[in-house]
Amino acid sequence: ELKVEQNPLFLSMQEGKNYTIYCNYSTTSDRLYWYRQDPGKSLESLFVLLSNGAVKQEGRLMASLDTKARLSTLHITAAVHDLSATYFCAVDTLDSGYSTLTFGKGTMLLVSP
Amino acid sequence: DAGITQSPRHKVTETGTPVTLRCHQTENHRYMYWYRQDPGHGLRLIHYSYGVKDTDKGEVSDGYSVSRSKTEDFLLTLESATSSQTSVYFCAISGSGRGYGYTFGSGTRLTVV
């Protein structure tokens, strides 16, 4: 059974600080997604990482994937309040030959002044 | 979200009653998924479909059934709702091929009393 572990599960940061969210998974996969969810809302796609060594950046967020270590990171640079949300990683694996996503439990990020 | 709609958005039902949630897409995507989201669990896969009349179980399928008679519609049925099925349900769609990306609907908040 695939396990996807995110840590930390809760992160309180001050504006301007840097931090990294980690996503470890237990089986081979070369496809990983990061999503953002605001309270009461749907999931918004942030990054799609499709190969070992993939690095994607958008604004203050940067995601990377190391398939050998089965690890993805989401790095936050100089956090601002607008980044407050819950962030999920999701691993894309084949189930009976078809792609499905397995999610981590999410990291609730709170950025305060 | 554009191209995918869920109905109803909110529903309160009594224990033991049948409930059907609908996911409708206009993207002509082959793959459709039902997830449930509960605090502390992230999103967990209930059922998925890889074509008309082709469905398979996910991680938490007990107590749920699905049907897909048309490409655009994927129905999730709780045959006899229980309080443990109180949750937020998300539908997702994906085009053919891995790494195509997943788009999530706005969610249905279901409360079983």
XYZ file of N, CA and C in Angstrom:
678
model
N 0.844 -1.196 0.000
C 0.000 0.000 0.000
C 0.883 1.251 0.000
N 0.585 2.145 -0.918
C 1.359 3.371 -1.013
C 1.078 4.286 0.168
N 2.135 4.791 0.763
C 1.995 5.775 1.846
C 2.674 7.060 1.400
N 1.991 8.167 1.637
C 2.513 9.485 1.318
C 2.510 10.291 2.611
N 3.679 10.692 3.036
C 3.802 11.389 4.313
C 4.303 12.809 4.096
N 3.553 13.752 4.583
C 3.961 15.140 4.539
C 4.381 15.585 5.925
N 5.381 16.432 5.951
C 5.699 17.084 7.214
C 6.340 18.429 6.964
N 6.020 19.380 7.835
C 5.126 19.224 8.984
C 3.653 19.236 8.551
N 2.767 18.879 9.461
C 1.336 18.940 9.174
C 0.785 20.332 9.462
N 1.471 21.040 10.307
C 1.076 22.417 10.593
C 2.333 23.272 10.677
N 2.266 24.438 10.051
C 3.424 25.309 10.010
C 2.982 26.751 10.204
N 3.487 27.343 11.260
C 3.210 28.750 11.516
C 4.485 29.533 11.252
N 4.404 30.487 10.349
C 5.592 31.222 9.936
C 5.353 32.708 10.072
N 6.456 33.401 10.174
C 6.390 34.853 10.103
C 6.623 35.282 8.655
N 6.018 36.383 8.306
C 6.263 36.929 6.970
C 7.764 37.179 6.788
N 8.226 36.917 5.581
C 9.623 37.158 5.263
C 10.532 35.975 5.484
N 10.045 34.960 6.194
C 10.876 33.787 6.491
C 10.792 32.761 5.366
N 11.768 31.850 5.375
C 11.810 30.741 4.423
C 11.528 29.434 5.143
N 10.915 28.507 4.406
C 10.686 27.189 5.006
C 10.439 26.175 3.906
N 10.569 24.898 4.280
C 10.381 23.807 3.325
C 9.391 22.788 3.873
N 8.480 22.369 3.004
C 7.555 21.279 3.304
C 8.059 20.038 2.579
N 8.036 18.916 3.292
C 8.568 17.674 2.742
C 7.449 16.685 2.450
N 7.637 15.930 1.376
C 6.674 14.913 0.981
C 7.450 13.637 0.644
N 7.310 12.629 1.489
C 7.959 11.344 1.268
C 6.919 10.322 0.840
N 7.292 9.437 -0.054
C 6.347 8.417 -0.490
C 7.048 7.067 -0.569
N 6.250 6.008 -0.523
C 6.810 4.684 -0.242
C 6.967 3.773 -1.446
N 6.586 4.226 -2.639
C 6.712 3.350 -3.795
C 7.280 4.123 -4.977
N 7.675 3.404 -5.985
C 8.270 4.061 -7.148
C 7.236 4.877 -7.902
N 7.573 6.120 -8.162
C 6.734 6.966 -8.996
C 7.585 8.101 -9.531
N 7.316 8.501 -10.742
C 8.031 9.647 -11.303
C 7.090 10.806 -11.607
N 5.941 10.776 -10.929
C 4.971 11.847 -11.161
C 4.392 12.285 -9.832
N 4.514 13.564 -9.564
C 4.043 14.081 -8.283
C 3.454 15.460 -8.493
N 2.383 15.734 -7.760
C 1.653 16.990 -7.889
C 1.636 17.709 -6.545
N 1.629 19.020 -6.623
C 1.384 19.861 -5.444
C 0.121 20.683 -5.690
N -0.727 20.712 -4.646
C -1.970 21.461 -4.711
C -2.053 22.410 -3.526
N -2.799 23.469 -3.753
C -3.133 24.408 -2.686
C -4.635 24.371 -2.478
N -5.048 24.442 -1.205
C -6.476 24.506 -0.890
C -6.730 25.600 0.137
N -7.584 26.546 -0.213
C -8.044 27.543 0.734
C -9.276 27.005 1.452
N -9.547 27.498 2.662
C -10.668 26.951 3.449
C -11.981 26.972 2.679
N -12.657 25.844 2.637
C -13.947 25.749 1.978
C -13.899 25.730 0.467
N -12.698 25.662 -0.080
C -12.547 25.716 -1.536
C -12.030 24.404 -2.102
N -11.936 24.378 -3.427
C -11.425 23.199 -4.105
C -9.894 23.215 -4.123
N -9.327 22.232 -4.796
C -7.867 22.149 -4.900
C -7.396 22.878 -6.153
N -6.377 23.665 -5.962
C -5.784 24.419 -7.069
C -4.424 23.808 -7.375
N -4.203 23.446 -8.622
C -2.930 22.846 -9.006
C -1.819 23.891 -8.966
N -0.731 23.534 -8.281
C 0.429 24.416 -8.216
C 1.537 23.935 -9.163
N 1.934 22.689 -8.974
C 3.051 22.158 -9.747
C 2.771 20.717 -10.150
N 3.273 20.377 -11.332
C 3.284 19.000 -11.805
C 4.739 18.642 -12.061
N 5.242 17.643 -11.350
C 6.638 17.223 -11.472
C 6.656 15.856 -12.134
N 7.266 15.777 -13.299
C 7.107 14.593 -14.134
C 8.374 13.768 -14.309
N 9.456 14.127 -13.663
C 10.661 13.325 -13.837
C 11.617 13.570 -12.681
N 12.574 12.678 -12.547
C 13.571 12.837 -11.503
C 14.368 14.115 -11.726
N 14.566 14.875 -10.667
C 15.320 16.116 -10.780
C 14.498 17.300 -11.231
N 13.204 17.095 -11.462
C 12.364 18.203 -11.924
C 12.306 19.289 -10.852
N 12.395 20.516 -11.309
C 12.271 21.673 -10.430
C 11.347 22.674 -11.118
N 10.357 23.132 -10.373
C 9.437 24.129 -10.914
C 9.331 25.275 -9.906
N 9.215 26.496 -10.440
C 9.103 27.659 -9.561
C 7.986 28.555 -10.058
N 7.243 29.080 -9.081
C 6.184 30.042 -9.377
C 6.142 31.019 -8.220
N 6.591 32.229 -8.472
C 6.584 33.246 -7.428
C 7.473 32.831 -6.264
N 6.925 32.798 -5.088
C 7.684 32.474 -3.876
C 7.743 30.974 -3.582
N 7.173 30.164 -4.443
C 7.140 28.719 -4.244
C 8.022 28.018 -5.265
N 8.762 27.021 -4.776
C 9.574 26.192 -5.650
C 9.426 24.746 -5.229
N 9.155 23.873 -6.193
C 8.977 22.454 -5.909
C 10.030 21.653 -6.647
N 10.448 20.550 -6.015
C 11.441 19.675 -6.629
C 11.071 18.227 -6.383
N 11.644 17.351 -7.202
C 11.341 15.927 -7.083
C 12.620 15.123 -7.202
N 12.849 14.238 -6.233
C 13.956 13.290 -6.256
C 13.336 11.897 -6.200
N 13.220 11.256 -7.354
C 12.538 9.963 -7.399
C 13.356 8.860 -6.742
N 14.670 9.007 -6.732
C 15.502 7.977 -6.088
C 15.295 7.983 -4.579
N 15.205 9.156 -4.003
C 14.963 9.278 -2.569
C 13.477 9.219 -2.245
N 12.628 9.212 -3.286
C 11.158 9.215 -3.092
C 10.772 10.413 -2.231
N 11.223 11.568 -2.643
C 11.054 12.778 -1.851
C 10.769 13.966 -2.769
N 9.777 14.741 -2.393
C 9.540 16.018 -3.034
C 9.530 17.105 -1.966
N 9.980 18.286 -2.344
C 9.975 19.404 -1.417
C 9.242 20.588 -2.035
N 8.601 21.353 -1.174
C 7.977 22.613 -1.573
C 8.614 23.692 -0.717
N 9.419 24.533 -1.355
C 10.158 25.549 -0.615
C 9.449 26.888 -0.737
N 9.320 27.541 0.402
C 8.662 28.845 0.459
C 9.730 29.893 0.753
N 9.803 30.887 -0.103
C 10.802 31.952 0.070
C 10.108 33.249 0.453
N 10.578 33.848 1.520
C 10.058 35.149 1.980
C 8.534 35.133 2.029
N 8.015 34.310 2.913
C 6.565 34.084 2.989
C 5.783 35.385 3.170
N 4.605 35.412 2.563
C 3.653 36.503 2.733
C 2.319 35.913 3.182
N 1.471 36.765 3.754
C 0.209 36.293 4.325
C -0.649 35.546 3.295
N -0.601 35.995 2.053
C -1.429 35.383 1.011
C -1.091 33.922 0.743
N 0.039 33.466 1.234
C 0.387 32.056 1.065
C -0.284 31.160 2.105
N -0.951 31.748 3.069
C -1.651 30.957 4.081
C -2.705 30.088 3.404
N -2.599 28.772 3.592
C -3.492 27.806 2.945
C -3.034 26.424 3.398
N -3.720 25.393 2.906
C -3.262 24.022 3.125
C -2.668 23.507 1.823
N -1.507 22.892 1.924
C -0.789 22.403 0.755
C -0.726 20.879 0.797
N -1.076 20.285 -0.323
C -1.073 18.832 -0.440
C -0.087 18.399 -1.525
N 0.634 17.322 -1.235
C 1.332 16.633 -2.309
C 0.515 15.392 -2.668
N 0.621 14.952 -3.895
C -0.111 13.776 -4.354
C 0.766 13.019 -5.337
N 0.869 11.717 -5.113
C 1.720 10.859 -5.942
C 0.853 10.124 -6.953
N 1.278 10.154 -8.184
C 0.550 9.516 -9.281
C 1.124 8.121 -9.510
N 0.327 7.104 -9.275
C 0.783 5.735 -9.500
C -0.253 4.991 -10.329
N 0.155 3.822 -10.802
C -0.749 3.006 -11.603
C -1.488 2.020 -10.710
N -2.804 2.017 -10.821
C -3.647 1.068 -10.104
C -4.380 0.242 -11.149
N -4.084 -1.044 -11.202
C -4.665 -1.910 -12.232
C -4.439 -1.340 -13.627
N -3.328 -0.659 -13.809
C -2.979 -0.116 -15.109
C -3.476 1.287 -15.368
N -4.165 1.896 -14.398
C -4.697 3.244 -14.601
C -4.168 4.181 -13.522
N -3.950 5.432 -13.927
C -3.377 6.415 -13.006
C -4.359 6.813 -11.929
N -3.877 6.845 -10.709
C -4.649 7.399 -9.601
C -3.713 8.224 -8.738
N -4.272 9.151 -7.995
C -3.498 9.989 -7.093
C -3.687 9.519 -5.656
N -2.568 9.464 -4.930
C -2.604 9.214 -3.498
C -2.053 10.453 -2.810
N -2.841 11.012 -1.883
C -2.513 12.288 -1.266
C -1.822 12.117 0.079
N -0.980 13.088 0.396
C -0.541 13.252 1.769
C -1.659 13.894 2.576
N -1.447 14.010 3.883
C -2.499 14.533 4.750
C -2.593 16.054 4.701
N -1.629 16.686 4.062
C -1.692 18.129 3.925
C -0.888 18.854 4.983
N -0.393 20.034 4.612
C 0.321 20.909 5.535
C -0.447 22.222 5.610
N -0.933 22.527 6.794
C -1.641 23.793 6.984
C -0.610 24.866 7.287
N -0.525 25.845 6.416
C 0.446 26.925 6.544
C -0.249 28.202 6.980
N 0.251 28.784 8.038
C -0.272 30.054 8.519
C 0.881 31.043 8.549
N 0.743 32.113 7.781
C 1.773 33.142 7.723
C 1.245 34.390 8.410
N 1.960 34.820 9.426
C 1.518 35.985 10.190
C 2.570 37.087 10.121
N 2.110 38.336 10.316
C 3.041 39.481 10.234
C 4.128 39.394 11.296
N -15.220 24.910 -10.959
C -14.140 25.052 -11.937
C -14.682 24.839 -13.332
N -14.094 25.524 -14.264
C -14.537 25.411 -15.634
C -14.406 23.982 -16.102
N -15.478 23.438 -16.751
C -15.401 22.116 -17.315
C -15.803 20.994 -16.388
N -15.986 21.259 -15.113
C -16.380 20.209 -14.194
C -17.291 20.798 -13.123
N -18.440 20.221 -12.958
C -19.372 20.713 -11.954
C -19.879 19.551 -11.117
N -20.078 19.831 -9.839
C -20.614 18.840 -8.921
C -21.957 19.324 -8.389
N -22.858 18.380 -8.213
C -24.139 18.727 -7.616
C -24.627 17.604 -6.716
N -25.322 17.918 -5.612
C -25.495 19.286 -5.112
C -24.213 19.806 -4.480
N -24.155 21.045 -4.107
C -22.996 21.595 -3.410
C -23.043 21.273 -1.923
N -24.244 21.236 -1.391
C -24.436 20.906 0.022
C -25.646 19.982 0.126
N -25.551 19.040 1.058
C -26.705 18.170 1.292
C -26.668 17.664 2.712
N -27.830 17.683 3.339
C -28.022 17.069 4.648
C -29.012 15.933 4.461
N -28.667 14.766 4.965
C -29.545 13.620 4.785
C -29.586 12.819 6.078
N -30.555 11.947 6.157
C -30.703 11.137 7.373
C -30.026 9.777 7.202
N -29.561 9.251 8.306
C -28.957 7.929 8.311
C -29.901 6.904 7.699
N -29.353 6.077 6.822
C -30.140 5.010 6.216
C -30.766 5.361 4.881
N -30.714 6.625 4.501
C -31.315 7.015 3.223
C -30.284 6.915 2.107
N -30.724 6.654 0.886
C -29.790 6.644 -0.243
C -29.497 8.065 -0.703
N -28.270 8.272 -1.161
C -27.854 9.592 -1.636
C -27.039 9.411 -2.911
N -27.290 10.263 -3.898
C -26.492 10.234 -5.123
C -25.895 11.607 -5.373
N -24.592 11.611 -5.580
C -23.878 12.826 -5.944
C -23.491 12.729 -7.414
N -23.531 13.893 -8.064
C -23.277 13.902 -9.508
C -22.040 14.726 -9.838
N -21.263 14.202 -10.767
C -20.130 14.934 -11.319
C -20.322 15.007 -12.821
N -20.298 16.212 -13.348
C -20.520 16.434 -14.777
C -19.337 17.177 -15.360
N -18.816 16.688 -16.489
C -17.696 17.348 -17.137
C -18.019 17.651 -18.592
N -17.410 18.723 -19.075
C -17.603 19.117 -20.467
C -16.287 19.030 -21.249
N -15.282 18.362 -20.658
C -13.947 18.309 -21.265
C -13.732 17.056 -22.108
N -14.682 16.143 -22.078
C -14.558 14.882 -22.801
C -13.349 14.069 -22.330
N -13.002 14.215 -21.044
C -11.891 13.459 -20.483
C -12.309 12.028 -20.185
N -11.345 11.125 -20.370
C -11.627 9.704 -20.192
C -11.758 9.322 -18.714
N -10.898 9.908 -17.870
C -10.797 9.453 -16.494
C -11.559 10.376 -15.541
N -12.311 9.757 -14.632
C -13.018 10.507 -13.606
C -12.837 9.808 -12.271
N -12.809 10.594 -11.204
C -12.478 10.082 -9.884
C -13.412 10.698 -8.845
N -13.665 9.919 -7.799
C -14.335 10.436 -6.612
C -13.395 10.279 -5.419
N -13.197 11.393 -4.700
C -12.414 11.407 -3.476
C -13.287 11.935 -2.345
N -12.932 11.546 -1.136
C -13.517 12.171 0.033
C -12.409 12.834 0.841
N -12.747 13.952 1.470
C -11.775 14.689 2.273
C -12.279 14.799 3.691
N -11.459 14.339 4.609
C -11.774 14.394 6.033
C -10.588 14.975 6.773
N -10.846 15.725 7.831
C -9.737 16.314 8.601
C -8.751 15.249 9.054
N -7.475 15.517 8.840
C -6.447 14.584 9.280
C -6.187 13.429 8.339
N -6.930 13.372 7.227
C -6.759 12.255 6.283
C -6.380 12.700 4.878
N -6.376 13.958 4.618
C -6.154 14.390 3.241
C -7.328 13.955 2.380
N -7.043 13.650 1.119
C -8.068 13.142 0.220
C -7.825 11.663 -0.023
N -8.899 10.897 0.006
C -8.782 9.448 -0.210
C -9.685 9.025 -1.365
N -9.165 8.158 -2.197
C -9.871 7.733 -3.404
C -10.971 6.739 -3.075
N -12.177 7.008 -3.597
C -13.321 6.129 -3.354
C -13.489 5.161 -4.531
N -13.699 5.715 -5.706
C -13.835 4.947 -6.948
C -13.290 5.800 -8.078
N -12.974 5.136 -9.168
C -12.599 5.880 -10.355
C -13.141 5.186 -11.600
N -13.127 5.912 -12.692
C -13.637 5.379 -13.960
C -12.627 5.682 -15.069
N -12.415 4.688 -15.907
C -11.499 4.860 -17.033
C -12.227 4.754 -18.366
N -13.530 4.901 -18.322
C -14.334 4.921 -19.537
C -15.777 4.628 -19.204
N -16.634 4.782 -20.203
C -18.056 4.506 -19.994
C -18.227 3.056 -19.555
N -18.925 2.899 -18.455
C -19.212 1.601 -17.832
C -17.976 0.905 -17.262
N -16.824 1.557 -17.279
C -15.603 0.974 -16.725
C -15.223 1.700 -15.440
N -15.342 0.987 -14.322
C -15.029 1.605 -13.038
C -14.229 0.632 -12.180
N -13.577 1.179 -11.161
C -12.815 0.334 -10.244
C -12.820 0.978 -8.871
N -12.506 0.144 -7.857
C -12.550 0.616 -6.485
C -11.260 1.313 -6.109
N -11.405 2.252 -5.180
C -10.252 2.892 -4.589
C -10.039 2.418 -3.171
N -9.323 3.233 -2.426
C -8.903 2.874 -1.064
C -10.074 2.736 -0.084
N -11.115 3.557 -0.241
C -12.197 3.595 0.752
C -13.555 3.396 0.069
N -13.717 2.317 -0.656
C -14.906 2.105 -1.475
C -16.095 1.485 -0.736
N -15.872 0.927 0.454
C -16.974 0.268 1.165
C -18.112 1.244 1.431
N -19.337 0.829 1.082
C -20.514 1.662 1.319
C -20.846 2.591 0.173
N -20.028 2.542 -0.886
C -20.227 3.416 -2.044
C -20.330 2.584 -3.326
N -21.130 3.077 -4.252
C -21.137 2.510 -5.594
C -21.106 3.664 -6.591
N -20.708 3.369 -7.812
C -20.611 4.400 -8.843
C -21.211 3.880 -10.140
N -21.529 4.837 -10.998
C -21.968 4.478 -12.346
C -21.523 5.548 -13.324
N -21.214 5.080 -14.528
C -20.840 6.012 -15.595
C -21.444 5.486 -16.899
N -22.587 6.046 -17.234
C -23.295 5.624 -18.437
C -22.998 6.539 -19.624
N -22.440 7.701 -19.334
C -22.038 8.644 -20.382
C -20.661 9.186 -20.026
N -19.903 9.581 -21.022
C -18.568 10.123 -20.767
C -18.619 11.281 -19.791
N -19.636 12.108 -19.890
C -19.647 13.349 -19.120
C -20.134 13.220 -17.692
N -20.755 12.112 -17.324
C -21.344 12.009 -15.983
C -20.802 10.825 -15.200
N -20.459 11.091 -13.945
C -19.964 10.054 -13.039
C -20.735 10.222 -11.733
N -21.529 9.223 -11.398
C -22.403 9.306 -10.230
C -21.837 8.496 -9.078
N -21.911 9.057 -7.893
C -21.500 8.370 -6.666
C -22.738 8.166 -5.812
N -23.006 6.926 -5.439
C -24.188 6.611 -4.644
C -23.804 6.012 -3.309
N -24.410 6.550 -2.267
C -24.330 5.960 -0.940
C -25.646 5.212 -0.769
N -25.588 3.898 -0.776
C -26.818 3.106 -0.783
C -27.638 3.319 0.479
N -26.943 3.445 1.603
C -27.611 3.649 2.897
C -26.658 4.478 3.742
N -26.881 5.779 3.724
C -25.910 6.697 4.308
C -25.704 6.454 5.808
N -24.454 6.583 6.237
C -24.112 6.478 7.657
C -23.375 7.751 8.084
N -23.333 7.977 9.383
C -22.695 9.200 9.878
C -21.215 9.251 9.514
N -20.592 8.080 9.362
C -19.172 8.048 8.997
C -18.934 8.524 7.560
N -19.992 8.669 6.804
C -19.871 9.163 5.437
C -20.074 10.674 5.338
N -20.265 11.301 6.482
C -20.234 12.758 6.519
C -18.842 13.217 6.102
N -18.771 14.024 5.052
C -17.480 14.365 4.482
C -17.679 15.408 3.388
N -16.564 15.856 2.841
C -16.591 16.658 1.620
C -16.119 15.764 0.487
N -16.910 15.699 -0.559
C -16.623 14.818 -1.679
C -16.180 15.646 -2.890
N -15.049 15.240 -3.436
C -14.520 15.918 -4.618
C -14.484 14.961 -5.797
N -14.888 15.479 -6.927
C -14.738 14.782 -8.193
C -13.515 15.360 -8.903
N -12.813 14.523 -9.650
C -11.680 14.986 -10.442
C -11.738 14.352 -11.815
N -11.165 15.046 -12.794
C -11.104 14.520 -14.157
C -9.677 14.601 -14.660
N -9.362 13.718 -15.596
C -8.033 13.721 -16.193
C -8.135 13.212 -17.615
N -7.333 13.786 -18.482
C -7.301 13.339 -19.868
C -6.488 12.064 -20.012
N -6.350 11.594 -21.198
C -5.657 10.344 -21.445
C -4.162 10.495 -21.233
N -3.567 9.468 -20.678
C -2.118 9.467 -20.504
C -1.698 9.980 -19.152
N -0.661 9.416 -18.633
C -0.191 9.816 -17.319
C 0.486 11.176 -17.400
N 0.381 11.891 -16.282
C 0.978 13.220 -16.233
C 0.172 14.263 -16.964
N -1.038 13.897 -17.368
C -1.880 14.853 -18.090
C -2.369 15.948 -17.174
N -2.501 15.631 -15.904
C -3.007 16.617 -14.954
C -4.421 16.287 -14.539
N -4.750 16.693 -13.366
C -6.058 16.432 -12.795
C -6.717 17.768 -12.454
N -8.011 17.868 -12.746
C -8.787 19.049 -12.380
C -9.873 18.620 -11.422
N -10.011 19.382 -10.346
C -10.967 19.036 -9.302
C -12.201 19.919 -9.371
N -13.340 19.318 -9.047
C -14.563 20.075 -8.915
C -14.596 20.865 -7.620
N -15.689 21.587 -7.432
C -15.811 22.473 -6.266
C -16.168 21.745 -4.984
N -16.568 20.503 -5.091
C -16.849 19.714 -3.902
C -18.317 19.709 -3.512
N -18.713 18.641 -2.821
C -20.047 18.512 -2.234
C -19.871 18.241 -0.751
N -20.462 19.100 0.052
C -20.399 18.879 1.505
C -21.623 18.085 1.910
N -21.423 16.863 2.365
C -22.512 15.968 2.750
C -22.505 15.762 4.253
N -23.647 15.979 4.858
C -23.802 15.739 6.290
C -24.877 14.682 6.483
N -24.536 13.621 7.195
C -25.481 12.545 7.488
C -25.825 12.636 8.964
N -27.120 12.872 9.252
C -27.539 13.070 10.648
C -28.356 11.877 11.152
